[in-house]
Coordinates of C-alpha atoms in Angstrom, one line a residue:
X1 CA 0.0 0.0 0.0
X2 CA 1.8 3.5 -1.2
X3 CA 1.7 6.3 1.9
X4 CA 0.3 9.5 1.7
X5 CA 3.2 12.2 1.1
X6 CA 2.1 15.8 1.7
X7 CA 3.2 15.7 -2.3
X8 CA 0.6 13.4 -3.6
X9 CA -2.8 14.9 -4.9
X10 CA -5.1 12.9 -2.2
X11 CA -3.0 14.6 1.4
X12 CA -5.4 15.7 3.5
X13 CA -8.4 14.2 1.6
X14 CA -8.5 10.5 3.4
X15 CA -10.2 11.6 6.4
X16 CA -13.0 13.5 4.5
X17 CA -16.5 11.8 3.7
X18 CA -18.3 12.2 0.5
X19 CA -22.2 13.1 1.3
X20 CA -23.5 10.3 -1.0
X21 CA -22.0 7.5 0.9
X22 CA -23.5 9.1 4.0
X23 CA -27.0 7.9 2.4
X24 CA -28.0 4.1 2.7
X25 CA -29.7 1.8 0.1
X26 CA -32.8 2.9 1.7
X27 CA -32.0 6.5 1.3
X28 CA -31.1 6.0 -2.3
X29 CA -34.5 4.3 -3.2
X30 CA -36.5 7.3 -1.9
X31 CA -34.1 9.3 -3.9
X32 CA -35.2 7.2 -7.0
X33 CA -38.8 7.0 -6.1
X34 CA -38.3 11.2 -5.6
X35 CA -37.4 11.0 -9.6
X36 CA -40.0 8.6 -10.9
X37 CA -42.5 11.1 -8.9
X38 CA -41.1 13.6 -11.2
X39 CA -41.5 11.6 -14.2
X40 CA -45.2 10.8 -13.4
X41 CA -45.9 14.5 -12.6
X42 CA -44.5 15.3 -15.9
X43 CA -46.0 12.9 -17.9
X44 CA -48.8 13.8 -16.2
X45 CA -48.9 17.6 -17.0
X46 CA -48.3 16.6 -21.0
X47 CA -51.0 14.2 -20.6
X48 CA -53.0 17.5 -19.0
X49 CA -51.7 20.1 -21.5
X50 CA -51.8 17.9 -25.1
X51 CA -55.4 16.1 -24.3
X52 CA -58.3 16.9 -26.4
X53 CA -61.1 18.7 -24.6
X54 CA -63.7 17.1 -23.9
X55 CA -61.8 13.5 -23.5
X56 CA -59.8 14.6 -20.5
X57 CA -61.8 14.2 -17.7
X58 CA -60.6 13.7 -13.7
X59 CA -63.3 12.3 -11.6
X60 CA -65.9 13.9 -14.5
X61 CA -65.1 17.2 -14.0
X62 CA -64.7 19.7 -16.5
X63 CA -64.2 23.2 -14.0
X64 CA -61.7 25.1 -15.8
X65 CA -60.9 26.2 -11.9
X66 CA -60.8 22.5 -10.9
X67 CA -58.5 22.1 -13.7
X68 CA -56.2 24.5 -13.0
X69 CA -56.2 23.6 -9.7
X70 CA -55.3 19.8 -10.5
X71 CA -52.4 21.5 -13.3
X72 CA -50.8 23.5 -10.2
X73 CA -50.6 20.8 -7.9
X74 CA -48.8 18.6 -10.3
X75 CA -46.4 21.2 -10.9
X76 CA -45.3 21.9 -7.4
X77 CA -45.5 18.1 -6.5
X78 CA -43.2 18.1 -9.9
X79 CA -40.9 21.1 -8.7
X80 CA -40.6 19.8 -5.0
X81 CA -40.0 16.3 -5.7
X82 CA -36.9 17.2 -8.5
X83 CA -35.8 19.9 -5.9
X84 CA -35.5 17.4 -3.0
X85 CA -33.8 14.3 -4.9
X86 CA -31.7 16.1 -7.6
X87 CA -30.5 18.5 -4.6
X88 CA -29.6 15.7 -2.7
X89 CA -28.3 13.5 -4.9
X90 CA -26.3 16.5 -6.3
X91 CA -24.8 16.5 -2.6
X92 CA -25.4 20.3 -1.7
X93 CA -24.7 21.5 1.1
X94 CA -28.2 22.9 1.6
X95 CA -29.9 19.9 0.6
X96 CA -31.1 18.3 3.9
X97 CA -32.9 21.7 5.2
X98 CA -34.8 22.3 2.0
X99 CA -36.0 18.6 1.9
X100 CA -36.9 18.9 5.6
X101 CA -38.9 22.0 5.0
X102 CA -40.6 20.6 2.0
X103 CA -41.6 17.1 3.9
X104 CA -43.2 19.6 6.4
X105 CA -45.5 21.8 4.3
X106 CA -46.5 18.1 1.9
X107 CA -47.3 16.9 5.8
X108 CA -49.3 19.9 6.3
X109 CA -51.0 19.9 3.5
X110 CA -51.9 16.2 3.6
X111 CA -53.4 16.3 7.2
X112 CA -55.0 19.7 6.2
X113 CA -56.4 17.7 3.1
X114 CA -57.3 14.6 5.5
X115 CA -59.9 16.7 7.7
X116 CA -61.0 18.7 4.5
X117 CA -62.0 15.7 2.7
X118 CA -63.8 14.4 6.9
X119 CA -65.8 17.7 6.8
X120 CA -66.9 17.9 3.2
X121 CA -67.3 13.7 2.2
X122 CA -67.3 12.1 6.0
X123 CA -64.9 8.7 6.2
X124 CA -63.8 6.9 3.2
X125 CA -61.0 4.9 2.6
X126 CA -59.4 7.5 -0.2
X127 CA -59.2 10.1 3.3
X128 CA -56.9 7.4 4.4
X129 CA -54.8 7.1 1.1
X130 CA -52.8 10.5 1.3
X131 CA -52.1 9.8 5.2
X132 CA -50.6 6.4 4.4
X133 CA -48.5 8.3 1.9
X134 CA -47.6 10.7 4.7
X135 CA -46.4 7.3 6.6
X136 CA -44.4 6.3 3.6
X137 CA -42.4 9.0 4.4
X138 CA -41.8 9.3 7.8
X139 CA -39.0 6.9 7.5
X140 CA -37.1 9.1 4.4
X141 CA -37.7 11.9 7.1
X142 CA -35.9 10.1 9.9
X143 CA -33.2 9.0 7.4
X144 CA -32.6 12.8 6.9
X145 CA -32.9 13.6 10.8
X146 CA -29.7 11.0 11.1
X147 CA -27.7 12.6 8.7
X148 CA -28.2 16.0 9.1
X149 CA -25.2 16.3 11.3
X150 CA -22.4 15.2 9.1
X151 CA -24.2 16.3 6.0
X152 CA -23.4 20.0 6.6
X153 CA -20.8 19.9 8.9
X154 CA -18.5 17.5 8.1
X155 CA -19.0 15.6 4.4
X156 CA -18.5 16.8 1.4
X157 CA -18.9 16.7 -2.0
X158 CA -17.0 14.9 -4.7
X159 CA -16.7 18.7 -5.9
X160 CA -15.6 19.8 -3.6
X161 CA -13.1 16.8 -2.6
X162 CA -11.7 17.3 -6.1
X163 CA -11.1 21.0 -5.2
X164 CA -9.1 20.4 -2.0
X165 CA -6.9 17.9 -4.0
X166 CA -6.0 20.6 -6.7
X167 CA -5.2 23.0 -4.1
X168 CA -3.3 20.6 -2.0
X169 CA -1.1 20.4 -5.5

């Protein structure tokens, strides 16, 4: 095995941690299942903005407001769920906070949506459907709560590792 010299391109860079091997094989399937959300949600949208009126119908409504509604959900479901995977996968810094602060308003808004739907259409089993989804995620949420800590402080990313090699040059 060759020793580090304070010459060679890796000194100093043993005893750093890359973010993305912080994350476990669980962590890295929510990650993928973040992107496939995307993918839905966009497919979705071009399924919204290319159908013919009159064919497209969700639950037989044909609102305009309705629709719009349903067309600005999908895109911030769309926007949050590549904001929180590509961010993280992309290892920034800044990562874990935003993902942490989205989880909380999509929790919000599901238990908001839970006793809307109580009030308006009393118990059914679809009121259950976006709590079990909230569920789903409790566990990416306590993945993040575990590496929130050496995410920021001490890991970093294979950017930046490759910049404290050059400059060690």
């Amino acid at each position: 095995m060759e020793q580090s010299t304070i010459f060679g391109e890796r000194f100093g860079t043993e005893f750093l941690i890359r973010r993305r091997d912080l994350m476990s094989v669980l962590f890295k399937i929510y990650l993928c299942i973040g992107f496939l959300v995307f993918l839905v949600c966009m497919g979705s949208l071009i399924f919204l903005l290319l159908g013919r009126k009159g064919e497209f119908r969700i639950y037989q409504l044909r609102d305009p407001q309705v629709m719009i509604g349903i067309f600005l959900g999908l895109i911030l479901l769309m926007v949050g769920a590549f904001i929180s995977s590509a961010s993280l996968w992309w290892e920034k810094k800044w990562a874990v906070q935003v993902n942490l602060i989205l989880l909380s308003g999509y929790f919000l808004v599901q238990v908001w949506n839970f006793f809307y739907l109580m009030k308006t259409s009393g118990f059914a089993v679809i009121n259950l459907l976006g709590l079990l989804i909230v569920a789903l995620g409790l566990p990416y949420w306590i993945l993040l709560f575990r590496i929130r800590h050496r995410w920021e402080d001490e890991a970093v990313s294979k950017k930046e590792l490759e910049a404290k090699g050059r400059s060690m040059k």
